Tab-separated table of C-alpha atoms in Angstrom:
chain	number	residue	atom	x	y	z
A	43	MET	CA	105.177	126.647	81.090
A	44	THR	CA	104.210	123.372	82.838
A	45	SER	CA	101.901	123.856	85.761
A	46	VAL	CA	103.485	123.006	89.025
A	47	SER	CA	101.981	123.159	92.592
A	48	VAL	CA	102.446	125.823	95.183
A	49	VAL	CA	104.664	123.256	97.209
A	50	ASP	CA	106.833	122.049	94.376
A	51	ALA	CA	107.415	125.322	92.296
A	52	GLU	CA	111.132	126.438	92.612
A	53	ALA	CA	111.433	129.780	94.397
A	54	THR	CA	114.445	130.614	92.398
A	55	ASP	CA	111.906	130.988	89.340
A	56	LEU	CA	109.609	133.735	90.972
A	57	LEU	CA	107.332	133.897	87.944
A	58	ASP	CA	106.606	130.032	88.231
A	59	LEU	CA	106.085	130.274	91.826
A	60	ALA	CA	103.584	133.235	91.445
A	61	ALA	CA	101.862	131.310	88.723
A	62	ALA	CA	101.243	128.428	90.987
A	63	LEU	CA	99.941	130.819	93.725
A	64	VAL	CA	97.654	132.420	91.230
A	65	ALA	CA	96.451	129.027	89.880
A	66	VAL	CA	94.736	128.548	93.445
A	67	PRO	CA	91.664	130.334	93.845
A	68	SER	CA	91.470	132.507	97.131
A	69	GLU	CA	88.700	135.088	96.729
A	70	SER	CA	87.996	136.559	100.106
A	71	HIS	CA	86.430	134.290	102.655
A	72	GLN	CA	87.824	131.305	100.536
A	73	GLU	CA	91.592	131.417	101.360
A	74	ARG	CA	91.786	128.091	103.403
A	75	GLU	CA	93.236	125.992	100.494
A	76	LEU	CA	96.000	128.540	99.795
A	77	ALA	CA	96.763	129.023	103.541
A	78	ASP	CA	97.355	125.249	103.701
A	79	LEU	CA	99.511	125.246	100.789
A	80	VAL	CA	101.615	128.056	102.022
A	81	GLU	CA	101.894	126.510	105.584
A	82	ALA	CA	102.952	123.081	103.734
A	83	ARG	CA	105.595	124.930	101.637
A	84	LEU	CA	107.139	126.690	104.581
A	85	GLN	CA	107.229	123.469	106.832
A	86	ALA	CA	109.036	121.602	103.749
A	87	ARG	CA	111.375	124.364	102.597
A	88	ALA	CA	112.029	126.695	105.505
A	89	PRO	CA	111.549	124.357	108.677
A	90	SER	CA	114.037	126.478	110.866
A	91	LEU	CA	111.652	129.236	110.927
A	92	GLU	CA	109.054	129.234	113.610
A	93	ILE	CA	105.624	128.578	111.791
A	94	GLU	CA	102.411	129.491	113.451
A	95	ARG	CA	98.869	129.215	112.194
A	96	VAL	CA	96.205	131.534	113.738
A	97	GLY	CA	92.854	130.699	111.938
A	98	ASP	CA	93.744	130.797	108.149
A	99	ASN	CA	96.625	133.066	108.679
A	100	VAL	CA	100.249	131.768	108.535
A	101	VAL	CA	103.181	133.491	110.316
A	102	ALA	CA	106.702	132.500	109.986
A	103	ARG	CA	109.519	133.940	112.138
A	104	THR	CA	113.156	133.799	112.469
A	105	ASP	CA	114.856	133.694	115.986
A	106	LEU	CA	118.274	134.758	115.256
A	107	GLY	CA	118.687	137.208	118.218
A	108	ARG	CA	119.257	140.170	115.997
A	109	GLU	CA	118.712	143.652	117.492
A	110	ARG	CA	115.844	144.544	115.243
A	111	ARG	CA	112.843	142.783	113.614
A	112	ILE	CA	111.358	143.519	110.240
A	113	VAL	CA	107.795	142.393	109.601
A	114	PHE	CA	106.779	141.577	105.970
A	115	GLY	CA	102.957	141.186	105.217
A	116	GLY	CA	100.986	139.882	102.253
A	117	HIS	CA	97.408	138.926	101.827
A	118	LEU	CA	96.123	135.799	100.595
A	119	ASP	CA	92.718	136.943	99.259
A	120	THR	CA	91.778	138.389	96.031
A	121	VAL	CA	88.798	140.245	94.875
A	122	PRO	CA	86.237	138.245	92.874
A	123	GLY	CA	87.219	137.167	89.262
A	124	ASN	CA	86.546	139.142	86.211
A	125	GLY	CA	86.996	136.712	83.551
A	126	ASN	CA	90.629	136.467	84.435
A	127	ASP	CA	90.620	133.391	86.768
A	128	GLY	CA	93.635	130.945	86.528
A	129	ALA	CA	97.284	131.715	85.567
A	130	ARG	CA	98.479	132.474	81.963
A	131	VAL	CA	102.205	133.047	81.345
A	132	ASP	CA	103.229	134.891	78.121
A	133	GLY	CA	107.009	135.121	78.065
A	134	ASP	CA	108.255	137.069	81.186
A	135	VAL	CA	104.683	138.308	81.978
A	136	LEU	CA	102.118	136.420	84.363
A	137	HIS	CA	98.432	137.287	83.830
A	138	GLY	CA	95.584	136.204	86.098
A	139	LEU	CA	93.492	137.211	89.096
A	140	GLY	CA	95.659	138.481	91.910
A	141	SER	CA	98.902	138.274	89.869
A	142	ALA	CA	99.745	141.938	91.142
A	143	ASP	CA	97.527	142.097	94.079
A	144	MET	CA	99.233	140.340	95.507
A	145	LYS	CA	100.325	136.824	94.657
A	146	GLY	CA	103.588	138.090	93.142
A	147	GLY	CA	104.265	139.672	96.535
A	148	LEU	CA	103.436	136.276	98.264
A	149	ALA	CA	105.997	134.672	95.793
A	150	VAL	CA	108.705	136.894	97.180
A	151	LEU	CA	107.804	136.478	100.723
A	152	LEU	CA	108.128	132.543	100.159
A	153	ARG	CA	111.549	132.901	98.628
A	154	LEU	CA	112.726	135.281	101.381
A	155	ALA	CA	111.656	132.394	103.881
A	156	GLU	CA	113.718	129.853	102.116
A	157	THR	CA	116.650	132.270	101.751
A	158	LEU	CA	116.689	133.078	105.401
A	159	HIS	CA	116.373	129.327	106.053
A	160	ALA	CA	119.431	128.437	104.025
A	161	ASP	CA	121.697	131.247	104.975
A	162	PRO	CA	120.582	132.663	108.298
A	163	GLU	CA	124.060	133.879	109.397
A	164	ARG	CA	124.116	136.675	106.837
A	165	ALA	CA	120.749	138.112	108.027
A	166	CYS	CA	121.243	141.403	109.678
A	167	HIS	CA	117.608	141.625	111.157
A	168	ASP	CA	115.179	139.168	112.430
A	169	VAL	CA	112.260	138.575	110.164
A	170	THR	CA	108.504	138.019	110.468
A	171	LEU	CA	106.509	136.897	107.415
A	172	ALA	CA	102.779	137.239	107.745
A	173	PHE	CA	100.423	135.595	105.152
A	174	TYR	CA	96.925	136.725	106.076
A	175	VAL	CA	93.174	136.641	104.959
A	176	GLY	CA	90.497	139.140	104.402
A	177	GLU	CA	92.434	142.097	103.137
A	178	GLU	CA	90.067	142.966	100.293
A	179	VAL	CA	86.860	142.964	102.504
A	180	ALA	CA	85.318	144.599	105.551
A	181	ASP	CA	87.844	145.267	108.426
A	182	GLU	CA	86.172	142.686	110.740
A	183	PHE	CA	87.338	139.989	108.388
A	184	ASN	CA	91.068	141.317	108.289
A	185	GLY	CA	93.567	138.572	109.166
A	186	LEU	CA	95.976	140.996	110.639
A	187	ARG	CA	93.418	142.348	112.979
A	188	GLU	CA	92.686	138.786	114.059
A	189	VAL	CA	96.460	138.026	115.051
A	190	PHE	CA	96.866	141.472	116.650
A	191	GLU	CA	93.920	140.861	118.763
A	192	THR	CA	94.755	137.162	119.683
A	193	ARG	CA	98.606	136.760	119.218
A	194	HIS	CA	99.862	140.208	118.943
A	195	ARG	CA	103.323	139.199	119.929
A	196	LEU	CA	103.680	137.302	116.587
A	197	LEU	CA	103.422	140.745	114.670
A	198	ALA	CA	105.882	142.708	116.947
A	199	GLY	CA	108.699	144.554	115.008
A	200	ASP	CA	110.597	147.619	114.508
A	201	LEU	CA	109.444	148.183	110.799
A	202	ALA	CA	106.714	146.859	108.710
A	203	VAL	CA	106.718	146.333	104.927
A	204	LEU	CA	103.427	145.515	103.230
A	205	LEU	CA	104.016	143.986	99.868
A	206	GLU	CA	101.072	145.765	98.101
A	207	PRO	CA	101.623	146.345	94.432
A	208	THR	CA	103.796	149.530	94.168
A	209	ASP	CA	105.848	148.824	90.820
A	210	GLY	CA	109.007	148.877	92.915
A	211	TRP	CA	108.286	152.346	94.339
A	212	VAL	CA	108.048	152.959	97.978
A	213	GLU	CA	104.464	154.222	98.611
A	214	ALA	CA	104.680	155.964	101.835
A	215	GLY	CA	101.783	156.005	104.361
A	216	CYS	CA	98.233	155.767	103.187
A	217	GLN	CA	95.081	157.399	102.721
A	218	GLY	CA	92.306	157.172	105.516
A	219	VAL	CA	88.794	155.924	104.363
A	220	LEU	CA	85.218	157.118	105.228
A	221	VAL	CA	82.008	155.737	104.048
A	222	MET	CA	78.645	157.669	105.046
A	223	GLU	CA	75.065	157.459	104.082
A	224	ALA	CA	72.898	160.315	104.001
A	225	ARG	CA	69.027	159.738	104.294
A	226	PHE	CA	66.386	161.725	102.679
A	227	ASP	CA	62.829	161.293	103.912
A	228	GLY	CA	59.531	161.854	101.831
A	229	GLU	CA	55.923	160.941	101.921
A	230	ARG	CA	54.342	158.401	99.648
A	231	ALA	CA	51.557	159.328	97.220
A	232	HIS	CA	50.280	158.166	93.915
A	233	THR	CA	52.298	159.386	91.049
A	234	ALA	CA	49.146	160.723	89.370
A	235	ARG	CA	48.816	163.202	92.269
A	236	PRO	CA	52.550	163.746	93.396
A	237	TRP	CA	51.517	167.123	95.018
A	238	MET	CA	49.993	165.023	97.760
A	239	GLY	CA	53.286	163.668	98.797
A	240	ARG	CA	56.877	164.387	98.875
A	241	ASN	CA	59.584	162.823	96.735
A	242	ALA	CA	62.585	161.678	98.727
A	243	ILE	CA	64.614	161.069	95.464
A	244	HIS	CA	64.087	164.675	94.183
A	245	ARG	CA	65.086	165.885	97.657
A	246	ALA	CA	68.541	164.274	97.344
A	247	ALA	CA	68.996	166.096	93.948
A	248	ASP	CA	70.727	169.189	95.275
A	249	VAL	CA	73.138	167.033	97.488
A	250	LEU	CA	73.966	164.699	94.587
A	251	ALA	CA	74.652	167.864	92.437
A	252	ARG	CA	76.920	169.369	95.169
A	253	LEU	CA	78.838	166.194	95.391
A	254	SER	CA	79.195	165.854	91.791
A	255	ALA	CA	80.603	169.345	91.408
A	256	HIS	CA	82.888	168.986	94.390
A	257	GLU	CA	86.597	169.080	93.645
A	258	SER	CA	88.694	167.220	96.056
A	259	ASP	CA	91.929	168.585	97.366
A	260	THR	CA	95.545	167.548	96.981
A	261	VAL	CA	97.086	167.758	100.355
A	262	ASP	CA	100.720	167.938	101.158
A	263	VAL	CA	102.148	165.731	103.908
A	264	ASP	CA	105.732	165.656	104.748
A	265	GLY	CA	106.453	166.802	101.114
A	266	LEU	CA	104.218	164.129	99.377
A	267	ALA	CA	101.058	165.122	97.619
A	268	TYR	CA	97.950	163.073	98.590
A	269	ARG	CA	95.365	163.481	96.161
A	270	GLU	CA	91.956	163.203	97.798
A	271	ALA	CA	88.760	161.638	96.348
A	272	LEU	CA	85.219	161.660	97.077
A	273	GLN	CA	82.499	159.667	95.227
A	274	VAL	CA	78.877	158.714	95.479
A	275	VAL	CA	79.019	154.852	95.310
A	276	ARG	CA	75.303	153.884	95.797
A	277	VAL	CA	71.870	155.631	95.698
A	278	ASP	CA	68.905	153.509	96.981
A	279	GLY	CA	65.209	154.723	96.706
A	280	GLY	CA	61.712	154.013	95.538
A	281	ILE	CA	59.437	151.076	96.170
A	282	PRO	CA	60.682	147.770	94.764
A	283	ASP	CA	58.488	146.865	91.594
A	284	LYS	CA	56.273	149.817	92.363
A	285	TYR	CA	56.375	152.360	89.556
A	286	ASN	CA	53.285	154.310	90.581
A	287	VAL	CA	54.318	155.389	94.166
A	288	VAL	CA	56.139	158.632	95.002
A	289	PRO	CA	59.191	157.428	96.949
A	290	ASP	CA	59.208	158.163	100.708
A	291	ARG	CA	62.976	157.251	101.182
A	292	CYS	CA	66.320	157.797	99.512
A	293	VAL	CA	69.786	156.892	100.815
A	294	VAL	CA	73.115	158.156	99.254
A	295	ALA	CA	76.266	156.231	100.134
A	296	VAL	CA	79.459	158.319	99.839
A	297	ASN	CA	83.196	157.097	99.788
A	298	ARG	CA	85.941	159.600	100.933
A	299	ARG	CA	89.450	158.891	100.630
A	300	PHE	CA	91.298	161.548	102.727
A	301	ALA	CA	94.940	162.554	103.416
A	302	PRO	CA	96.577	161.404	106.472
A	303	ARG	CA	96.816	164.976	107.760
A	304	TYR	CA	93.338	164.564	108.989
A	305	THR	CA	91.562	162.533	111.561
A	306	PRO	CA	88.514	160.371	110.615
A	307	GLU	CA	86.610	162.972	112.690
A	308	GLU	CA	87.900	165.858	110.742
A	309	ALA	CA	87.189	164.128	107.462
A	310	GLU	CA	83.633	163.329	108.744
A	311	ALA	CA	82.998	167.077	109.391
A	312	GLN	CA	84.171	167.974	105.910
A	313	VAL	CA	81.726	165.366	104.299
A	314	VAL	CA	78.758	166.303	106.553
A	315	ALA	CA	79.036	170.060	105.373
A	316	LEU	CA	78.573	168.612	101.687
A	317	LEU	CA	75.616	166.632	102.807
A	318	GLU	CA	73.557	169.440	104.288
A	319	GLY	CA	69.822	169.032	103.420
A	320	ALA	CA	69.801	165.353	104.583
A	321	ASP	CA	67.389	164.276	107.299
A	322	ALA	CA	70.037	162.075	108.800
A	323	VAL	CA	73.726	161.100	108.316
A	324	GLU	CA	75.355	157.911	109.502
A	325	VAL	CA	79.155	156.787	109.491
A	326	LEU	CA	79.233	153.233	108.056
A	327	GLN	CA	83.197	152.911	108.030
A	328	ALA	CA	86.051	155.094	109.212
A	329	GLN	CA	89.618	154.166	109.342
A	330	PRO	CA	92.575	156.573	109.866
A	331	GLY	CA	95.409	156.762	107.311
A	332	ALA	CA	99.072	156.657	107.987
A	333	ALA	CA	101.523	159.665	107.873
A	334	PRO	CA	104.619	158.889	105.512
A	335	ASN	CA	106.958	158.786	108.491
A	336	LEU	CA	110.036	159.111	106.228
A	337	THR	CA	112.068	160.617	108.916
A	338	ASP	CA	112.048	157.336	111.136
A	339	PRO	CA	115.555	155.849	110.996
A	340	LEU	CA	114.587	152.268	109.695
A	341	VAL	CA	112.251	153.872	107.126
A	342	ALA	CA	115.070	156.347	105.821
A	343	GLU	CA	117.516	153.423	105.992
A	344	PHE	CA	115.221	151.419	103.643
A	345	VAL	CA	114.402	154.319	101.352
A	346	THR	CA	117.700	156.242	101.146
A	347	GLY	CA	119.990	153.225	101.705
A	348	LEU	CA	118.470	151.316	98.857
A	349	GLY	CA	118.010	154.451	96.628
A	350	LEU	CA	114.287	153.892	96.070
A	351	PRO	CA	111.992	156.367	94.655
A	352	VAL	CA	108.966	157.443	96.885
A	353	ARG	CA	105.443	158.488	96.226
A	354	PRO	CA	102.187	158.730	98.397
A	355	LYS	CA	100.050	155.747	98.753
A	356	LEU	CA	96.656	156.406	97.318
A	357	GLY	CA	94.144	154.235	99.016
A	358	TRP	CA	94.128	152.408	102.430
A	359	THR	CA	96.377	149.536	103.435
A	360	ASP	CA	97.413	147.822	106.510
A	361	VAL	CA	100.249	150.227	106.807
A	362	ALA	CA	97.873	152.215	108.885
A	363	ARG	CA	97.144	149.217	111.350
A	364	PHE	CA	100.975	148.985	112.104
A	365	ALA	CA	101.380	152.850	112.451
A	366	SER	CA	98.353	152.859	114.869
A	367	ARG	CA	100.498	150.510	117.095
A	368	GLY	CA	103.418	152.637	116.825
A	369	VAL	CA	105.367	150.533	114.245
A	370	PRO	CA	106.591	152.597	111.289
A	371	ALA	CA	105.301	150.922	108.008
A	372	LEU	CA	105.533	151.357	104.233
A	373	ASN	CA	104.129	149.799	101.073
A	374	PHE	CA	106.751	148.126	98.704
A	375	GLY	CA	105.859	145.382	96.296
A	376	PRO	CA	105.834	144.006	92.733
A	377	GLY	CA	103.082	144.815	90.096
A	378	ASP	CA	101.412	148.001	88.877
A	379	PRO	CA	99.043	149.264	91.299
A	380	THR	CA	96.790	150.994	88.661
A	381	ILE	CA	95.832	147.638	87.254
A	382	ALA	CA	95.017	146.021	90.503
A	383	HIS	CA	91.249	144.624	90.422
A	384	THR	CA	91.057	144.931	86.859
A	385	ALA	CA	90.609	142.083	84.181
A	386	GLY	CA	93.918	142.730	82.665
A	387	GLU	CA	95.941	142.353	85.905
A	388	TYR	CA	99.470	141.050	85.430
A	389	VAL	CA	102.860	140.938	86.965
A	390	THR	CA	106.384	140.677	85.240
A	391	ARG	CA	109.336	138.737	86.132
A	392	GLY	CA	111.478	141.952	86.148
A	393	SER	CA	109.167	143.420	88.959
A	394	LEU	CA	109.328	140.334	91.046
A	395	GLU	CA	113.118	139.995	90.657
A	396	HIS	CA	113.616	143.811	91.481
A	397	VAL	CA	111.470	143.576	94.624
A	398	TYR	CA	113.026	140.259	95.839
A	399	GLY	CA	116.498	141.605	95.311
A	400	THR	CA	115.883	145.014	97.052
A	401	LEU	CA	114.381	143.183	100.029
A	402	ALA	CA	117.260	140.711	100.306
A	403	ARG	CA	119.822	143.401	100.248
A	404	PHE	CA	118.083	145.175	102.887
A	405	LEU	CA	118.104	142.041	105.117
A	406	GLY	CA	121.839	141.397	104.179
A	407	VAL	CA	121.121	138.038	102.482
A	408	GLY	CA	121.185	139.482	98.833
């Protein structure tokens, strides 16, 4: 396949368009080049849509006077490369960083924009397409957060669909996320006379054993089984470059993914109980999950009307950001979520075409 630019790739060949997007590096904090190309493509190929730029976030909106508005979102950024930079097409499969998470989804959104421009009268809903930065990093850098805080009307809608990789399933709701640190204090001494001090790392041993033995629950929420997870993700201790000193400090960082039945405060209390014995505990990050909301009329119309399979979303997504503002939201996009962030990430032509066709039918333009 000959390489083409993001602006020039034909939307009717979604694999080709996705490959052009993958070919543009856009690791978190470095999305500007891709944002410029997405904006230029929308201006050239879907000029009837209202196109707004907020920082490096690009928002395109129809203004057809329809009763309801559907917001579609896709993030521009990727995680750091893992030997998989660049795009490689093998038949009907696109390999490369971000191919599944989520430049395949971006290709679908760009084709939807062009379809709505070419045939707006058939659309049964108004549409907002949000291309945003900073989804793969700390929440303070999230582009949707920036737009909500500065131009919130651009994201107003009756239903939000995030094109996270779901392999064509509806992944309903999402888990909450909690990151905590537990600190263990000790007293320095020479390692030849450890009885004169207190080893902070040794003091953490009981808590580490408790966390290792912990079996997380599977929690039913509206008939969906959310499998929770609890992992130690970092242990810091000791004196740098000093191997003859009993350490006086140890910090254990824990990541908890909790079912949307619980609030962050409830999840925190559950983790604090497992950290008993620490001298201090601090919450570094706490984000609520989102309930499946399958009984919402628009969600039900999307799921039932299109005959789509449903499963719970394991992980946090911006579905929670919309849900916290009273907008029902779901995850639905091309690509296998189990290979996101891996060196072998890929997306297939069939997955791209299925998701585009489904969304086009829901909007009345398929």
